[in-house]
Short mmCIF file of C-alpha atoms in Angstrom, two decimals:
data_model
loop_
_atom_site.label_atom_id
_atom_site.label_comp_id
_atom_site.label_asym_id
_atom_site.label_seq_id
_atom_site.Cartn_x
_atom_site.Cartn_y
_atom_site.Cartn_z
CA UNK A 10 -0.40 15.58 16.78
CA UNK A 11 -0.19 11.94 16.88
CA UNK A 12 2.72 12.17 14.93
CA UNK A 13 4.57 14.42 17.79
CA UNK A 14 3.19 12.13 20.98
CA UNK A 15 4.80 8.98 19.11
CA UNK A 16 8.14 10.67 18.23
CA UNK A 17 8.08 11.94 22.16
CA UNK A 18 7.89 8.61 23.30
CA UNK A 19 10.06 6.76 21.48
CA UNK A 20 12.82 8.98 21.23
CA UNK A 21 12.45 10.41 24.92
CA UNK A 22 14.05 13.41 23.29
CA UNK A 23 14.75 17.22 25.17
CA UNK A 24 11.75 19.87 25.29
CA UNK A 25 13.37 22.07 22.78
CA UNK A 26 13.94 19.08 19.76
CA UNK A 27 10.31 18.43 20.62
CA UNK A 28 9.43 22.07 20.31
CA UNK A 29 11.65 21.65 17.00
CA UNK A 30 9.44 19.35 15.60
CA UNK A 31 6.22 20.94 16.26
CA UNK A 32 7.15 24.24 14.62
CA UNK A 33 8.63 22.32 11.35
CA UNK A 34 5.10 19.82 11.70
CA UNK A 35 3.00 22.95 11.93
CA UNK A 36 4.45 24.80 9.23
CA UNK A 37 4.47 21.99 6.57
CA UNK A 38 1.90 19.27 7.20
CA UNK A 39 -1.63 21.24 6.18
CA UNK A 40 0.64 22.10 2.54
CA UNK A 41 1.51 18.15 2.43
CA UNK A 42 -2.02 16.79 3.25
CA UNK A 43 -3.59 18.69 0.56
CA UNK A 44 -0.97 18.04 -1.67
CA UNK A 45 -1.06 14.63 -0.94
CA UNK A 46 -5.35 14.68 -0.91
CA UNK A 47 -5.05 16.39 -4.65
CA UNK A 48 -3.47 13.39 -5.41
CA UNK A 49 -5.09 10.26 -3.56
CA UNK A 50 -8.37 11.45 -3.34
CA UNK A 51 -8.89 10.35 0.27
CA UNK A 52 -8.37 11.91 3.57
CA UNK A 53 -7.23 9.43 5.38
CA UNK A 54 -4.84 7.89 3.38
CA UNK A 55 -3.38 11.13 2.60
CA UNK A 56 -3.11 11.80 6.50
CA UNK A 57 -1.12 8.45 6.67
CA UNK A 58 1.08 9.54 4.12
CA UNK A 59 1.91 12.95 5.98
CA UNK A 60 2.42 11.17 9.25
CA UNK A 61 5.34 8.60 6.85
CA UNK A 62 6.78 11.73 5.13
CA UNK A 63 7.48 13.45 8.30
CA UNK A 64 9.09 10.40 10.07
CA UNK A 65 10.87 9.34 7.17
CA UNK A 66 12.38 12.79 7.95
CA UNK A 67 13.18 12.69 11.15
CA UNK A 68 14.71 9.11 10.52
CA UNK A 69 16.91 10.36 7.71
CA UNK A 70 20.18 10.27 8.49
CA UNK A 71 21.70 13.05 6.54
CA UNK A 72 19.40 15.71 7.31
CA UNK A 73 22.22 18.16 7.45
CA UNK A 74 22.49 17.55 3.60
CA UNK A 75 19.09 18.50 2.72
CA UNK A 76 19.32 22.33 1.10
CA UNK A 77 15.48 22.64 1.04
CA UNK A 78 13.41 21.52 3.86
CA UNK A 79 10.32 21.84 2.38
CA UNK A 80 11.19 20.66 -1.38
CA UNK A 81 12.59 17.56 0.07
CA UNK A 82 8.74 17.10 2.33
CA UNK A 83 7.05 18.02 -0.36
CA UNK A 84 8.77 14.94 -3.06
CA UNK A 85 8.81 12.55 -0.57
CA UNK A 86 4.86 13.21 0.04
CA UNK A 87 4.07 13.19 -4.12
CA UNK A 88 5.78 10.21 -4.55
CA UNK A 89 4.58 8.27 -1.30
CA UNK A 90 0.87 9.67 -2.73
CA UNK A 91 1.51 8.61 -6.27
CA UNK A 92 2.58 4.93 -4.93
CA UNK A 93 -0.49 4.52 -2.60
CA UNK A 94 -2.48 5.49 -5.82
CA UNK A 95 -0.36 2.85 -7.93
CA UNK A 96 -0.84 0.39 -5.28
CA UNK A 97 -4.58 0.91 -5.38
CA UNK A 98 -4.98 0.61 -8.83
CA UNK A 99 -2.90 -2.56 -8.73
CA UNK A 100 -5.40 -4.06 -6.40
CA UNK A 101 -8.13 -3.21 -8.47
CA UNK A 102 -6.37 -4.97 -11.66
CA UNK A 103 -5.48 -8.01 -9.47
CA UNK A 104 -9.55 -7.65 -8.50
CA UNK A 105 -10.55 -7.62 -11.98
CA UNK A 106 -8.25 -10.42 -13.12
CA UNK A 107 -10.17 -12.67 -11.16
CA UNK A 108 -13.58 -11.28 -11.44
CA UNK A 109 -14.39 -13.51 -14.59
CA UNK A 110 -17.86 -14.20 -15.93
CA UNK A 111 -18.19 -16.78 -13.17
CA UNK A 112 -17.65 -14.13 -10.48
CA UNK A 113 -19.31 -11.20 -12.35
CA UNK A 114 -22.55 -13.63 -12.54
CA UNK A 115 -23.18 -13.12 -8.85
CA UNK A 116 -25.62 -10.73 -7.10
CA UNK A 117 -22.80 -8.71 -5.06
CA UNK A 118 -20.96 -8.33 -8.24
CA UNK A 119 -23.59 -6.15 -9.71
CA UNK A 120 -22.89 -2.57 -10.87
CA UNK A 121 -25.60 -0.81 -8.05
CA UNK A 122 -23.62 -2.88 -5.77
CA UNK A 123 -19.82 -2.17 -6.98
CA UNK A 124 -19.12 0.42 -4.21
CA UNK A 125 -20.09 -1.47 -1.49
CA UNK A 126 -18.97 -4.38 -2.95
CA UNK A 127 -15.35 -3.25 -4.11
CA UNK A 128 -13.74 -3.95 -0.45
CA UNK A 129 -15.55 -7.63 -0.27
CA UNK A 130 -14.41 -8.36 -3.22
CA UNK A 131 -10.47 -7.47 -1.97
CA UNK A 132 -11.40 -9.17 0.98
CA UNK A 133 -12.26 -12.09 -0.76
CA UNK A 134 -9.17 -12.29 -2.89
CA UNK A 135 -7.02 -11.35 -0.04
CA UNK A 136 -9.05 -14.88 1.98
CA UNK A 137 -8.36 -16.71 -1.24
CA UNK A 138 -4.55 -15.86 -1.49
CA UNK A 139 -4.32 -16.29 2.08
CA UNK A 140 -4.59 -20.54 1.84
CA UNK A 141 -2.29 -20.65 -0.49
CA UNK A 142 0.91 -22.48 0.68
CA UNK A 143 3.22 -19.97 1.31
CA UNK A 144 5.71 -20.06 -1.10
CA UNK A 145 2.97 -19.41 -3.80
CA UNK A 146 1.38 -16.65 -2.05
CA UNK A 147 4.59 -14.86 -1.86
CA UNK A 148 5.60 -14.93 -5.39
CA UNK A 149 1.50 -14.03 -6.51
CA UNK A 150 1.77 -11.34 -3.34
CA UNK A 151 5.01 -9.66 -4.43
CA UNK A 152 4.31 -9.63 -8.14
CA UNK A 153 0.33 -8.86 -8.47
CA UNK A 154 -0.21 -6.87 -5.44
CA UNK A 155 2.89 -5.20 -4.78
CA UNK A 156 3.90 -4.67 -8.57
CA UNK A 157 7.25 -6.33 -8.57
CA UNK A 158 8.52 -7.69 -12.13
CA UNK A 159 10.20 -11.14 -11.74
CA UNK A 160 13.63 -9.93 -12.13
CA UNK A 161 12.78 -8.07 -8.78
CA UNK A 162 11.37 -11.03 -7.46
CA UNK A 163 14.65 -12.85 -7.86
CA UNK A 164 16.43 -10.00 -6.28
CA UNK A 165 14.25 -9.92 -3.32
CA UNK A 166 13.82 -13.71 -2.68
CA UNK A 167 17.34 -14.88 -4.16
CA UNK A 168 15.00 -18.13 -5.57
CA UNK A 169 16.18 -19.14 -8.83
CA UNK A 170 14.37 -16.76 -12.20
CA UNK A 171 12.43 -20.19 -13.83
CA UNK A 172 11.24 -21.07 -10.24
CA UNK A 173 9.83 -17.55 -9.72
CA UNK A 174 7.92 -18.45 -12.87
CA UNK A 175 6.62 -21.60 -12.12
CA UNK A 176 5.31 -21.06 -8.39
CA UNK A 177 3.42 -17.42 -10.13
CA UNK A 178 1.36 -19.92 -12.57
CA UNK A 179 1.00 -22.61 -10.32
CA UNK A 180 -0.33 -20.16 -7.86
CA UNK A 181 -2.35 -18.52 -10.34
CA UNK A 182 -4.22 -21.59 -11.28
CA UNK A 183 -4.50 -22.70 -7.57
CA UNK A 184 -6.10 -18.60 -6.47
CA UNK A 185 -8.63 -18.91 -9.47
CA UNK A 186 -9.53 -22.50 -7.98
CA UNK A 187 -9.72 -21.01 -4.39
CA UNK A 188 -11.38 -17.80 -5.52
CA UNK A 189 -14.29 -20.45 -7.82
CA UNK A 190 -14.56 -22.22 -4.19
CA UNK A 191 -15.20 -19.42 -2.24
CA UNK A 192 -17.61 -17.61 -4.08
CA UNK A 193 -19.82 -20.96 -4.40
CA UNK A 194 -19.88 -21.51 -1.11
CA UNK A 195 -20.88 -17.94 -0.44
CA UNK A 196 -23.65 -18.17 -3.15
CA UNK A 197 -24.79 -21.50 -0.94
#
């Protein structure tokens, strides 16, 4: 119900919208979590995604032109659940990529430790791409993490396609450097 209490306050809306909402939130949301769970595999990401399916309908402004309440929930919570897993898997390529032999040497790195280890790894690529200078870490951000291809990139930024290019390697080279750093002077 965190969903209603946060659409109550900021909206400051009339008893019966609120009364609305609950009946539409109680008949839909326990169909959408477990469609969403099928799909992520977690509970509580697939609770976040109900709670941003159901205000992404109550934002939308042409509500009147949706025929079918509950197809429209229902492809807004698949695809929201299919990018959280595409997201995840993203982060564990981006992981990989810079787990090389170097990385994979180390005692937290080893596979009785991977499951423990898989969110201190993130955490230490995340750290890493953190001090980089900005305008590298947004280009490596937008493209490795968040997927983007570079014609995106250009669209989103409005830099120039060949300097998109050139800030990616550059910060490239300069995470692997960071990343070499870091894990030495945890090792120390």
């Amino acid at each position: 119900m965190r969903l209603i209490s946060e659409i109550r306050y900021k909206r400051n809306m009339e008893p019966y919208k609120i009364e609305k909402i609950e009946k539409l939130y109680d008949t839909y949301s326990k169909r959408l979590y477990f469609t969403s769970l099928r799909i992520i595999g977690n509970e509580c990401e697939a609770e976040e995604v109900v709670q941003d399916t159901f205000l992404k309908y109550f934002n939308c402004p042409d509500k009147a032109k949706i025929q079918n309440i509950e197809s429209w929930l229902v492809s807004i919570c698949v695809r929201a659940s299919i990018d959280v897993v595409r997201k995840r898997k993203r982060e564990k390529e981006f992981i990989n990529e810079y787990s090389d032999e170097e990385l994979s040497k180390e005692k937290m790195f080893e596979p009785e430790t991977q499951t423990i280890c898989r969110d201190t790894k993130m955490g230490i690529v995340k750290k890493a791409l953190m001090s980089l200078p900005d305008t590298l870490r947004i280009i490596l951000s937008l493209h490795l993490i968040e997927g983007f291809d570079y014609e995106e990139i250009v669209n989103i930024t409005g830099l120039n396609g060949n300097t998109i290019r050139s800030r990616y390697m550059r910060g490239r080279e300069k995470l692997a450097i960071e990343l070499k750093t870091m894990i030495k002077e945890l090792n120390n």
